[in-house]
Short mmCIF file of C-alpha atoms and ligand atoms in Angstrom, two decimals:
data_model
loop_
_atom_site.label_atom_id
_atom_site.label_comp_id
_atom_site.label_asym_id
_atom_site.label_seq_id
_atom_site.Cartn_x
_atom_site.Cartn_y
_atom_site.Cartn_z
CA MET A 28 0.08 -0.25 0.11
CA ASN A 29 1.35 3.57 -0.82
CA GLU A 30 3.03 6.02 1.88
CA GLU A 31 0.15 8.21 2.28
CA PHE A 32 -2.47 4.64 3.35
CA GLU A 33 0.51 3.87 6.14
CA ARG A 34 0.67 7.18 7.59
CA LYS A 35 -3.19 7.33 8.03
CA LEU A 36 -3.47 3.76 9.19
CA ASP A 37 -0.54 4.40 11.28
CA GLU A 38 -3.13 7.17 12.61
CA LEU A 39 -5.78 5.44 12.93
CA ALA A 40 -4.49 2.90 14.97
CA ARG A 41 -2.86 5.69 17.09
CA LEU A 42 -6.03 7.08 17.57
CA VAL A 43 -7.98 3.74 18.58
CA THR A 44 -5.16 3.02 21.23
CA HIS A 45 -5.77 6.56 22.83
CA ALA A 46 -9.67 6.75 22.66
CA LYS A 47 -11.83 6.01 26.00
CA HIS A 48 -14.82 5.19 24.35
CA THR A 49 -14.83 4.24 20.64
CA VAL A 50 -18.03 3.31 18.43
CA LEU A 51 -18.06 1.73 15.10
CA PHE A 52 -20.96 3.71 12.68
CA GLY A 53 -21.15 0.91 9.90
CA GLY A 54 -22.94 0.26 6.54
CA ALA A 55 -23.21 -1.81 3.70
CA GLY A 56 -19.56 -1.26 2.71
CA MET A 57 -18.86 -3.48 5.73
CA SER A 58 -20.32 -6.23 3.90
CA THR A 59 -20.11 -6.24 0.19
CA GLU A 60 -16.99 -8.81 0.69
CA SER A 61 -19.17 -11.14 2.14
CA GLY A 62 -21.05 -10.97 -1.17
CA LEU A 63 -24.06 -8.85 0.07
CA ALA A 64 -24.59 -5.58 -2.52
CA ASP A 65 -24.44 -2.29 -1.27
CA PHE A 66 -26.95 0.64 -2.40
CA ARG A 67 -25.17 3.65 -3.39
CA SER A 68 -22.02 2.19 -5.33
CA ALA A 69 -21.87 3.65 -9.08
CA VAL A 70 -22.16 -0.17 -10.51
CA SER A 71 -23.08 -2.68 -7.58
CA GLY A 72 -25.41 -0.79 -5.70
CA LEU A 73 -28.98 -1.55 -5.65
CA TYR A 74 -30.09 2.23 -5.95
CA ASN A 75 -27.97 2.67 -9.29
CA ASN A 76 -28.94 -0.99 -10.60
CA LYS A 77 -31.76 -1.55 -13.64
CA GLU A 78 -35.36 -1.75 -12.07
CA PHE A 79 -36.62 -4.99 -10.15
CA TYR A 80 -40.06 -5.96 -11.64
CA GLY A 81 -40.20 -2.41 -12.81
CA TYR A 82 -39.74 -0.54 -9.85
CA SER A 83 -36.58 0.64 -7.80
CA ALA A 84 -35.07 -0.82 -5.33
CA GLU A 85 -35.46 2.29 -3.38
CA ARG A 86 -39.67 2.27 -4.67
CA ILE A 87 -39.87 -1.23 -3.45
CA LEU A 88 -38.07 -1.06 0.11
CA SER A 89 -40.46 1.39 1.63
CA ARG A 90 -43.65 0.86 3.74
CA GLU A 91 -46.46 1.53 1.69
CA PHE A 92 -44.86 -0.10 -1.53
CA PHE A 93 -44.34 -3.31 1.00
CA GLU A 94 -48.44 -3.06 1.88
CA GLU A 95 -49.78 -2.00 -1.57
CA HIS A 96 -47.36 -5.36 -3.63
CA PRO A 97 -45.85 -7.73 -1.02
CA GLU A 98 -45.24 -10.52 -2.91
CA ILE A 99 -43.04 -7.88 -5.45
CA MET A 100 -41.39 -6.58 -2.37
CA PHE A 101 -41.00 -11.00 -0.67
CA ASN A 102 -39.39 -11.39 -4.27
CA PHE A 103 -36.72 -8.47 -4.05
CA TYR A 104 -35.85 -8.80 -0.92
CA ARG A 105 -35.40 -13.21 -0.67
CA THR A 106 -32.88 -12.49 -4.05
CA GLU A 107 -31.19 -9.35 -3.55
CA LEU A 108 -31.36 -8.79 0.32
CA LEU A 109 -31.92 -11.82 2.25
CA ASN A 110 -28.28 -13.79 1.67
CA LEU A 111 -27.92 -16.37 4.94
CA ASP A 112 -24.87 -17.92 3.25
CA ALA A 113 -22.51 -14.85 3.80
CA ARG A 114 -20.06 -15.07 6.32
CA PRO A 115 -18.51 -12.45 8.58
CA ASN A 116 -15.30 -11.19 6.65
CA LEU A 117 -12.20 -9.76 7.89
CA ALA A 118 -13.51 -6.35 9.10
CA HIS A 119 -16.04 -7.91 11.18
CA PHE A 120 -13.43 -10.17 13.11
CA ALA A 121 -11.23 -7.58 13.42
CA LEU A 122 -14.04 -5.57 15.29
CA ALA A 123 -15.04 -8.45 17.55
CA TRP A 124 -11.26 -8.92 18.10
CA MET A 125 -10.83 -5.30 19.21
CA GLU A 126 -14.26 -5.33 21.83
CA GLU A 127 -13.00 -8.30 23.22
CA LYS A 128 -9.31 -6.40 23.96
CA GLY A 129 -11.25 -3.29 25.15
CA MET A 130 -10.14 -1.18 21.82
CA LEU A 131 -14.38 -0.71 20.94
CA SER A 132 -17.08 -0.31 22.71
CA SER A 133 -19.70 -0.85 20.73
CA ILE A 134 -21.26 -1.36 17.01
CA ILE A 135 -23.82 0.36 15.51
CA THR A 136 -24.60 -0.74 11.95
CA GLN A 137 -27.55 0.30 9.35
CA ASN A 138 -26.86 -3.68 8.09
CA GLY A 139 -29.58 -6.13 8.68
CA ASP A 140 -27.52 -9.31 8.15
CA ALA A 141 -25.94 -9.70 11.84
CA LEU A 142 -22.80 -10.10 10.52
CA HIS A 143 -20.91 -8.36 13.32
CA GLN A 144 -22.87 -10.59 15.32
CA ARG A 145 -21.74 -13.83 13.80
CA ALA A 146 -18.28 -12.96 14.12
CA GLY A 147 -18.88 -12.47 17.70
CA SER A 148 -19.39 -8.85 18.25
CA ARG A 149 -21.50 -8.62 21.69
CA LYS A 150 -22.15 -4.75 21.85
CA VAL A 151 -24.24 -4.24 18.43
CA PHE A 152 -27.17 -1.90 17.59
CA ASP A 153 -29.12 -2.74 14.68
CA LEU A 154 -30.26 0.57 13.64
CA HIS A 155 -32.47 -0.74 10.64
CA GLY A 156 -33.29 -4.07 12.44
CA ASN A 157 -32.15 -7.77 11.36
CA VAL A 158 -33.26 -10.13 8.86
CA TYR A 159 -33.62 -12.77 11.81
CA LYS A 160 -36.26 -11.07 13.45
CA ASN A 161 -39.38 -12.54 11.77
CA THR A 162 -42.93 -11.79 13.52
CA CYS A 163 -46.43 -12.14 12.08
CA LEU A 164 -48.46 -9.02 11.68
CA LYS A 165 -51.53 -10.73 12.38
CA CYS A 166 -50.96 -12.70 15.73
CA GLY A 167 -47.16 -11.31 16.87
CA LYS A 168 -45.68 -14.82 16.97
CA SER A 169 -42.10 -14.98 15.79
CA HIS A 170 -40.49 -17.05 13.15
CA ASP A 171 -37.37 -18.56 11.99
CA VAL A 172 -35.98 -16.93 9.14
CA ARG A 173 -35.62 -19.68 6.70
CA ARG A 174 -40.18 -19.63 6.43
CA VAL A 175 -39.41 -16.07 4.86
CA LYS A 176 -36.31 -17.39 2.71
CA TYR A 177 -37.46 -20.56 1.46
CA CYS A 178 -41.16 -20.47 0.55
CA GLU A 179 -42.68 -18.82 -2.56
CA GLY A 180 -44.46 -15.36 -2.67
CA ILE A 181 -45.90 -14.14 0.27
CA PRO A 182 -44.72 -15.87 3.90
CA TYR A 183 -47.62 -16.90 5.92
CA CYS A 184 -47.88 -17.30 9.95
CA GLU A 185 -50.61 -20.50 10.75
CA CYS A 186 -53.06 -17.98 11.60
CA GLY A 187 -53.25 -16.93 8.45
CA GLY A 188 -50.99 -13.57 9.01
CA ILE A 189 -48.44 -12.22 6.81
CA ILE A 190 -44.73 -12.96 8.41
CA ARG A 191 -42.94 -9.43 8.37
CA PRO A 192 -38.95 -9.61 7.94
CA GLY A 193 -37.65 -7.00 10.82
CA ILE A 194 -36.04 -4.49 8.80
CA VAL A 195 -36.75 -0.81 8.76
CA LEU A 196 -38.31 0.40 5.41
CA PHE A 197 -38.28 3.77 4.22
CA GLY A 198 -41.10 5.47 5.35
CA GLU A 199 -40.56 3.74 9.05
CA THR A 200 -38.36 5.04 12.18
CA PRO A 201 -36.40 2.72 13.89
CA ASP A 202 -37.31 1.39 17.01
CA PRO A 203 -37.14 3.81 19.29
CA ASP A 204 -35.07 1.70 22.54
CA VAL A 205 -32.39 1.00 19.75
CA ILE A 206 -32.20 4.83 18.92
CA PHE A 207 -31.83 5.94 22.37
CA GLY A 208 -28.81 3.13 22.86
CA CYS A 209 -27.31 4.43 20.04
CA VAL A 210 -27.50 8.08 21.74
CA ARG A 211 -26.35 7.13 24.48
CA GLU A 212 -23.45 5.69 23.28
CA ILE A 213 -22.81 8.58 21.03
CA ALA A 214 -22.73 10.39 23.68
CA GLN A 215 -19.92 8.98 25.78
CA CYS A 216 -17.92 8.66 22.59
CA ASP A 217 -15.10 10.38 22.16
CA LEU A 218 -13.70 8.66 18.99
CA LEU A 219 -16.33 7.79 16.08
CA ILE A 220 -15.48 5.56 12.91
CA ALA A 221 -18.10 5.07 10.32
CA ALA A 222 -17.30 2.59 8.04
CA GLY A 223 -18.55 1.46 4.55
CA THR A 224 -21.85 4.07 4.44
CA SER A 225 -22.07 6.77 2.63
CA LEU A 226 -23.72 8.73 5.74
CA ARG A 227 -26.29 9.58 3.30
CA VAL A 228 -29.44 8.15 5.27
CA SER A 229 -31.14 10.81 7.53
CA SER A 230 -31.08 8.14 10.62
CA ALA A 231 -27.44 8.38 10.15
CA GLY A 232 -26.90 12.20 9.95
CA ARG A 233 -29.49 12.81 13.19
CA LEU A 234 -27.19 10.49 15.19
CA LEU A 235 -24.05 11.92 14.00
CA ASP A 236 -25.30 15.40 14.15
CA ARG A 237 -24.90 15.37 17.77
CA PHE A 238 -21.41 13.74 17.70
CA LYS A 239 -18.59 16.75 18.83
CA GLY A 240 -15.77 14.13 19.42
CA THR A 241 -13.03 12.82 16.69
CA LEU A 242 -14.77 11.52 13.49
CA VAL A 243 -13.20 9.30 11.09
CA ILE A 244 -14.28 8.16 7.51
CA LEU A 245 -12.82 4.60 6.58
CA ASN A 246 -14.78 4.40 2.60
CA ASN A 247 -14.26 3.53 -0.79
CA ASP A 248 -16.09 6.72 -2.05
CA GLU A 249 -16.97 10.42 -0.76
CA THR A 250 -19.62 10.46 2.27
CA ALA A 251 -22.02 12.78 3.25
CA LEU A 252 -20.13 13.64 6.02
CA ASP A 253 -16.39 14.35 5.11
CA ASP A 254 -15.78 17.60 5.26
CA ARG A 255 -16.11 17.01 9.29
CA ALA A 256 -13.59 13.70 9.39
CA ASP A 257 -10.67 14.84 11.26
CA LEU A 258 -9.18 11.62 9.17
CA ILE A 259 -10.38 9.73 6.04
CA VAL A 260 -9.05 6.74 4.97
CA ARG A 261 -10.05 5.88 1.09
CA GLY A 262 -9.83 1.78 0.23
CA LYS A 263 -11.17 -1.38 0.32
CA MET A 264 -12.79 -1.89 3.73
CA GLY A 265 -10.79 -6.17 3.64
CA GLU A 266 -7.25 -4.00 3.08
CA ILE A 267 -8.11 -0.78 5.48
CA PHE A 268 -9.05 -3.22 8.36
CA SER A 269 -6.48 -5.87 7.97
CA ALA A 270 -3.66 -3.51 8.45
CA LEU A 271 -5.38 -1.65 11.22
CA TRP A 272 -5.84 -5.24 12.99
CA GLU A 273 -2.06 -5.82 12.11
CA ARG A 274 -1.01 -2.30 14.38
CA LEU A 275 -3.30 -3.00 17.63
CA LYS A 276 -1.82 -6.77 17.83
CA LYS A 277 1.87 -5.19 17.71
CA TYR A 278 0.78 -2.12 19.79
CA GLU A 279 -0.71 -5.30 22.34
CA ARG A 280 2.17 -7.40 22.31
CA ASP A 281 4.44 -4.10 22.71
CA THR A 282 2.27 -2.90 26.06
CA ALA A 283 1.93 -6.60 27.32
CA ARG A 284 5.87 -6.68 27.67
CA ASP A 285 6.36 -3.20 29.48
N1 APR B 322 -14.57 -1.07 1.19
C1 APR B 322 -15.00 0.06 1.37
N2 APR B 322 -15.88 0.97 0.85
C2 APR B 322 -17.11 -0.17 0.17
C3 APR B 322 -16.92 -1.25 0.49
C4 APR B 322 -15.68 -2.12 0.47
N3 APR B 322 -15.31 -3.45 0.28
N4 APR B 322 -18.24 -1.53 -0.43
C5 APR B 322 -18.88 -0.08 -0.38
N5 APR B 322 -17.81 0.54 -0.13
C6 APR B 322 -18.43 1.80 0.30
C7 APR B 322 -19.58 2.70 -0.42
O1 APR B 322 -18.11 3.48 -1.95
C8 APR B 322 -20.44 3.58 -0.49
O2 APR B 322 -20.33 4.81 0.17
O3 APR B 322 -19.81 1.66 1.40
C9 APR B 322 -20.52 2.84 0.67
C10 APR B 322 -22.34 1.85 1.25
O4 APR B 322 -22.85 3.46 1.23
P1 APR B 322 -24.44 2.51 0.93
O5 APR B 322 -24.43 1.96 -0.23
O6 APR B 322 -25.35 4.56 0.76
O7 APR B 322 -25.10 1.96 2.14
P2 APR B 322 -25.68 2.52 3.56
O8 APR B 322 -24.67 3.62 3.99
O9 APR B 322 -25.02 1.46 4.34
O10 APR B 322 -26.95 3.09 3.56
C11 APR B 322 -27.44 3.15 5.09
O11 APR B 322 -29.52 3.14 3.54
O12 APR B 322 -31.16 2.58 1.97
C12 APR B 322 -30.55 2.52 3.28
O13 APR B 322 -31.35 1.39 4.96
C13 APR B 322 -30.34 0.70 4.04
O14 APR B 322 -28.87 0.98 5.45
C14 APR B 322 -29.41 1.18 4.45
C15 APR B 322 -28.96 2.61 4.28
#
């Protein structure tokens, strides 16, 4: 990697090892190296892709569309979003290790893939919900995600109600308890690392508006908050976290020796 990248990663490692309360604010760019598409990347982003069943992905992922055309939404959701074969990638594992070593306090993710939890992270706030939470709209019964994944058309509960995936759609607000937890985390945070997110969505903006500490942005492309960042690292998530993890393991060895 080039000199500027190395210098920035040295600075990032210094910030992480000196911070008191670090929070990772993540987005779809954390999971693309696990085979999941993101939304706004130029070519591969779902929102920049062709139409699906005659509608844009953004339109399909709205509360209004789910109520009007549930069958189309479930077909799109199953083929484009719900990938049960996806596995955590190096960045997920690096973050779980950082939490275990006391170098990361929590993760706020906009992703619903639960890959952070599967990598071993314990304190994770699913700001936009989680594909593994599926409940019947009529009786409230919880259902296994495979009931939604491996069925044709609309998944129904035994009571006849529609089984609703636990993700936040456009036109809906995140769970107030989750928001409260995120606000509390960010209020205590002195280092916030935004990784793999364009920071374009209002729930992200509202949360980060309150943040007054050191902001680091790790992202392939420009984001909506670049002008507020104290450090920006452009590059692939796997490369960035591999270089950071290497530095943090060295730091841990060196301080263990002292
Ligand atoms: N390495 C580094 N950056 C990456 C990688 C990668 N391998 N893959 C993608 N990215 C970056 C892209 O450059 C992009 O800017 O991740 C960012 C992902 O941004 P979005 O696609 O906008 O995803 P996100 O910010 O998570 O979207 C937030 O919008 O549609 C809603 O609810 C949906 O949770 C989603 C929210």
